[in-house]
Amino acid sequence: LGKITGSWLLDGFPRNIAQAQALDTMLEANNQPLNAVVNLRVSESVILQRIVERYVHVPSGRVYNLTYNPPKTPGVDDVTGERLEHRPDDNPESFRRRLEQYHKLTEPLLEYYDKSGVLTSFAGDTSDAIFPQFYAFLDQRFN
C-alpha cells in the first residue's frame, strides 16, 4: 500500500464497521487517509426488477436484462449462441433476504463514513441519472 501513487477505487469494500476501521488504520499508517466514499441510492423496486430480469452467459460473465439490454434471441448469448442462465436466487424472496442483510450491514457503515465527512450519496434509478452526478463529483473533487 505504501507504494501506491495517484488515485484508486474500492468497490463493495469495506462491507462492515470492523473492515472500515481496519482499512482506516491501515491507510492512516501509510499517510493515505480515505478521501471519498460514494453511495448509490436506487429504489428497491428498480433493483428488484433488474434482478428478476437478469440473465447471464456464465462462461463470459456477459449480463443481459430483458428490459434495457435484452439478447437478440431470447435465452441465447449474442456472441456465442450458448444458453443464458437465470440465477435461482434472482427472485423476490431471495432479494428481500439479501436486502435485509444489506441494510443491516450498510446503514451503520454509511453513518460511520458520514460522521467521518467522506460520504457522498447519489440518487437515481438509471445510470443515465446517476452517472452525470458522479462524474461531476469526481471532476470537482479530484481535478
PDB file of C-alpha atoms in Angstrom, residues 40-129:
ATOM      1  CA  LEU A  40     -25.571   4.963  -4.874  1.00  0.00           C
ATOM      2  CA  ARG A  41     -29.236   5.152  -3.865  1.00  0.00           C
ATOM      3  CA  VAL A  42     -31.511   3.287  -6.255  1.00  0.00           C
ATOM      4  CA  SER A  43     -35.121   2.453  -5.428  1.00  0.00           C
ATOM      5  CA  GLU A  44     -35.633  -1.104  -4.257  1.00  0.00           C
ATOM      6  CA  SER A  45     -38.360  -1.725  -6.833  1.00  0.00           C
ATOM      7  CA  VAL A  46     -35.927  -0.883  -9.642  1.00  0.00           C
ATOM      8  CA  ILE A  47     -33.252  -3.152  -8.170  1.00  0.00           C
ATOM      9  CA  LEU A  48     -35.773  -5.989  -7.850  1.00  0.00           C
ATOM     10  CA  GLN A  49     -36.895  -5.530 -11.460  1.00  0.00           C
ATOM     11  CA  ARG A  50     -33.274  -5.652 -12.647  1.00  0.00           C
ATOM     12  CA  ILE A  51     -32.581  -8.805 -10.654  1.00  0.00           C
ATOM     13  CA  VAL A  52     -35.695 -10.648 -11.789  1.00  0.00           C
ATOM     14  CA  GLU A  53     -34.987  -9.751 -15.435  1.00  0.00           C
ATOM     15  CA  ARG A  54     -31.245 -10.556 -15.286  1.00  0.00           C
ATOM     16  CA  TYR A  55     -29.783 -13.361 -17.406  1.00  0.00           C
ATOM     17  CA  VAL A  56     -26.109 -14.264 -17.582  1.00  0.00           C
ATOM     18  CA  HIS A  57     -23.811 -16.023 -20.017  1.00  0.00           C
ATOM     19  CA  VAL A  58     -21.836 -17.839 -17.329  1.00  0.00           C
ATOM     20  CA  PRO A  59     -18.591 -18.602 -19.235  1.00  0.00           C
ATOM     21  CA  SER A  60     -18.037 -14.954 -20.226  1.00  0.00           C
ATOM     22  CA  GLY A  61     -19.910 -13.133 -17.468  1.00  0.00           C
ATOM     23  CA  ARG A  62     -21.965 -11.160 -20.016  1.00  0.00           C
ATOM     24  CA  VAL A  63     -25.131  -9.868 -18.392  1.00  0.00           C
ATOM     25  CA  TYR A  64     -28.424  -9.255 -20.153  1.00  0.00           C
ATOM     26  CA  ASN A  65     -31.581  -7.609 -18.897  1.00  0.00           C
ATOM     27  CA  LEU A  66     -34.936  -8.260 -20.528  1.00  0.00           C
ATOM     28  CA  THR A  67     -35.911  -4.568 -20.415  1.00  0.00           C
ATOM     29  CA  TYR A  68     -32.840  -2.486 -21.162  1.00  0.00           C
ATOM     30  CA  ASN A  69     -30.282  -4.932 -22.607  1.00  0.00           C
ATOM     31  CA  PRO A  70     -32.132  -7.977 -23.962  1.00  0.00           C
ATOM     32  CA  PRO A  71     -30.360 -10.641 -26.004  1.00  0.00           C
ATOM     33  CA  LYS A  72     -31.111 -10.569 -29.728  1.00  0.00           C
ATOM     34  CA  THR A  73     -32.616 -14.066 -29.396  1.00  0.00           C
ATOM     35  CA  PRO A  74     -34.419 -14.771 -26.100  1.00  0.00           C
ATOM     36  CA  GLY A  75     -32.386 -17.015 -23.795  1.00  0.00           C
ATOM     37  CA  VAL A  76     -29.320 -17.071 -26.078  1.00  0.00           C
ATOM     38  CA  ASP A  77     -25.980 -15.260 -25.757  1.00  0.00           C
ATOM     39  CA  ASP A  78     -25.461 -12.774 -28.614  1.00  0.00           C
ATOM     40  CA  VAL A  79     -21.793 -13.701 -29.103  1.00  0.00           C
ATOM     41  CA  THR A  80     -21.604 -17.476 -28.705  1.00  0.00           C
ATOM     42  CA  GLY A  81     -25.190 -18.609 -29.234  1.00  0.00           C
ATOM     43  CA  GLU A  82     -24.981 -20.515 -25.935  1.00  0.00           C
ATOM     44  CA  ARG A  83     -27.834 -20.697 -23.441  1.00  0.00           C
ATOM     45  CA  LEU A  84     -28.226 -17.909 -20.880  1.00  0.00           C
ATOM     46  CA  GLU A  85     -28.702 -18.703 -17.204  1.00  0.00           C
ATOM     47  CA  HIS A  86     -31.126 -17.142 -14.747  1.00  0.00           C
ATOM     48  CA  ARG A  87     -29.707 -17.468 -11.236  1.00  0.00           C
ATOM     49  CA  PRO A  88     -32.046 -19.439  -8.984  1.00  0.00           C
ATOM     50  CA  ASP A  89     -31.723 -16.775  -6.270  1.00  0.00           C
ATOM     51  CA  ASP A  90     -32.729 -13.946  -8.618  1.00  0.00           C
ATOM     52  CA  ASN A  91     -36.269 -13.827  -7.262  1.00  0.00           C
ATOM     53  CA  PRO A  92     -38.270 -11.534  -4.953  1.00  0.00           C
ATOM     54  CA  GLU A  93     -37.936 -13.766  -1.868  1.00  0.00           C
ATOM     55  CA  SER A  94     -34.143 -14.012  -2.098  1.00  0.00           C
ATOM     56  CA  PHE A  95     -33.916 -10.316  -2.927  1.00  0.00           C
ATOM     57  CA  ARG A  96     -35.787  -9.383   0.249  1.00  0.00           C
ATOM     58  CA  ARG A  97     -33.438 -11.542   2.362  1.00  0.00           C
ATOM     59  CA  ARG A  98     -30.358 -10.058   0.685  1.00  0.00           C
ATOM     60  CA  LEU A  99     -31.764  -6.558   1.084  1.00  0.00           C
ATOM     61  CA  GLU A 100     -32.372  -7.048   4.815  1.00  0.00           C
ATOM     62  CA  GLN A 101     -28.766  -8.188   5.238  1.00  0.00           C
ATOM     63  CA  TYR A 102     -27.540  -5.301   3.110  1.00  0.00           C
ATOM     64  CA  HIS A 103     -29.386  -2.738   5.258  1.00  0.00           C
ATOM     65  CA  LYS A 104     -28.211  -4.380   8.472  1.00  0.00           C
ATOM     66  CA  LEU A 105     -24.567  -4.082   7.436  1.00  0.00           C
ATOM     67  CA  THR A 106     -24.626  -0.968   5.272  1.00  0.00           C
ATOM     68  CA  GLU A 107     -26.619   1.533   7.314  1.00  0.00           C
ATOM     69  CA  PRO A 108     -24.086   1.594  10.191  1.00  0.00           C
ATOM     70  CA  LEU A 109     -21.285   1.827   7.620  1.00  0.00           C
ATOM     71  CA  LEU A 110     -22.915   4.821   5.922  1.00  0.00           C
ATOM     72  CA  GLU A 111     -23.334   6.516   9.311  1.00  0.00           C
ATOM     73  CA  TYR A 112     -19.661   5.815  10.092  1.00  0.00           C
ATOM     74  CA  TYR A 113     -18.475   7.427   6.864  1.00  0.00           C
ATOM     75  CA  ASP A 114     -20.970  10.288   7.133  1.00  0.00           C
ATOM     76  CA  LYS A 115     -19.551  11.157  10.577  1.00  0.00           C
ATOM     77  CA  SER A 116     -16.059  10.965   9.059  1.00  0.00           C
ATOM     78  CA  GLY A 117     -17.106  13.573   6.476  1.00  0.00           C
ATOM     79  CA  VAL A 118     -16.207  11.480   3.431  1.00  0.00           C
ATOM     80  CA  LEU A 119     -19.641  10.154   2.391  1.00  0.00           C
ATOM     81  CA  THR A 120     -21.395  11.428  -0.724  1.00  0.00           C
ATOM     82  CA  SER A 121     -24.643   9.840  -1.966  1.00  0.00           C
ATOM     83  CA  PHE A 122     -26.146   9.950  -5.434  1.00  0.00           C
ATOM     84  CA  ALA A 123     -29.751   9.022  -6.161  1.00  0.00           C
ATOM     85  CA  GLY A 124     -31.429   7.816  -9.310  1.00  0.00           C
ATOM     86  CA  ASP A 125     -32.960   4.779 -10.929  1.00  0.00           C
ATOM     87  CA  THR A 126     -30.737   4.595 -14.019  1.00  0.00           C
ATOM     88  CA  SER A 127     -27.081   5.046 -14.825  1.00  0.00           C
ATOM     89  CA  ASP A 128     -28.172   7.950 -17.050  1.00  0.00           C
ATOM     90  CA  ALA A 129     -29.444   9.703 -13.921  1.00  0.00           C
TER      91      ALA A 129
END
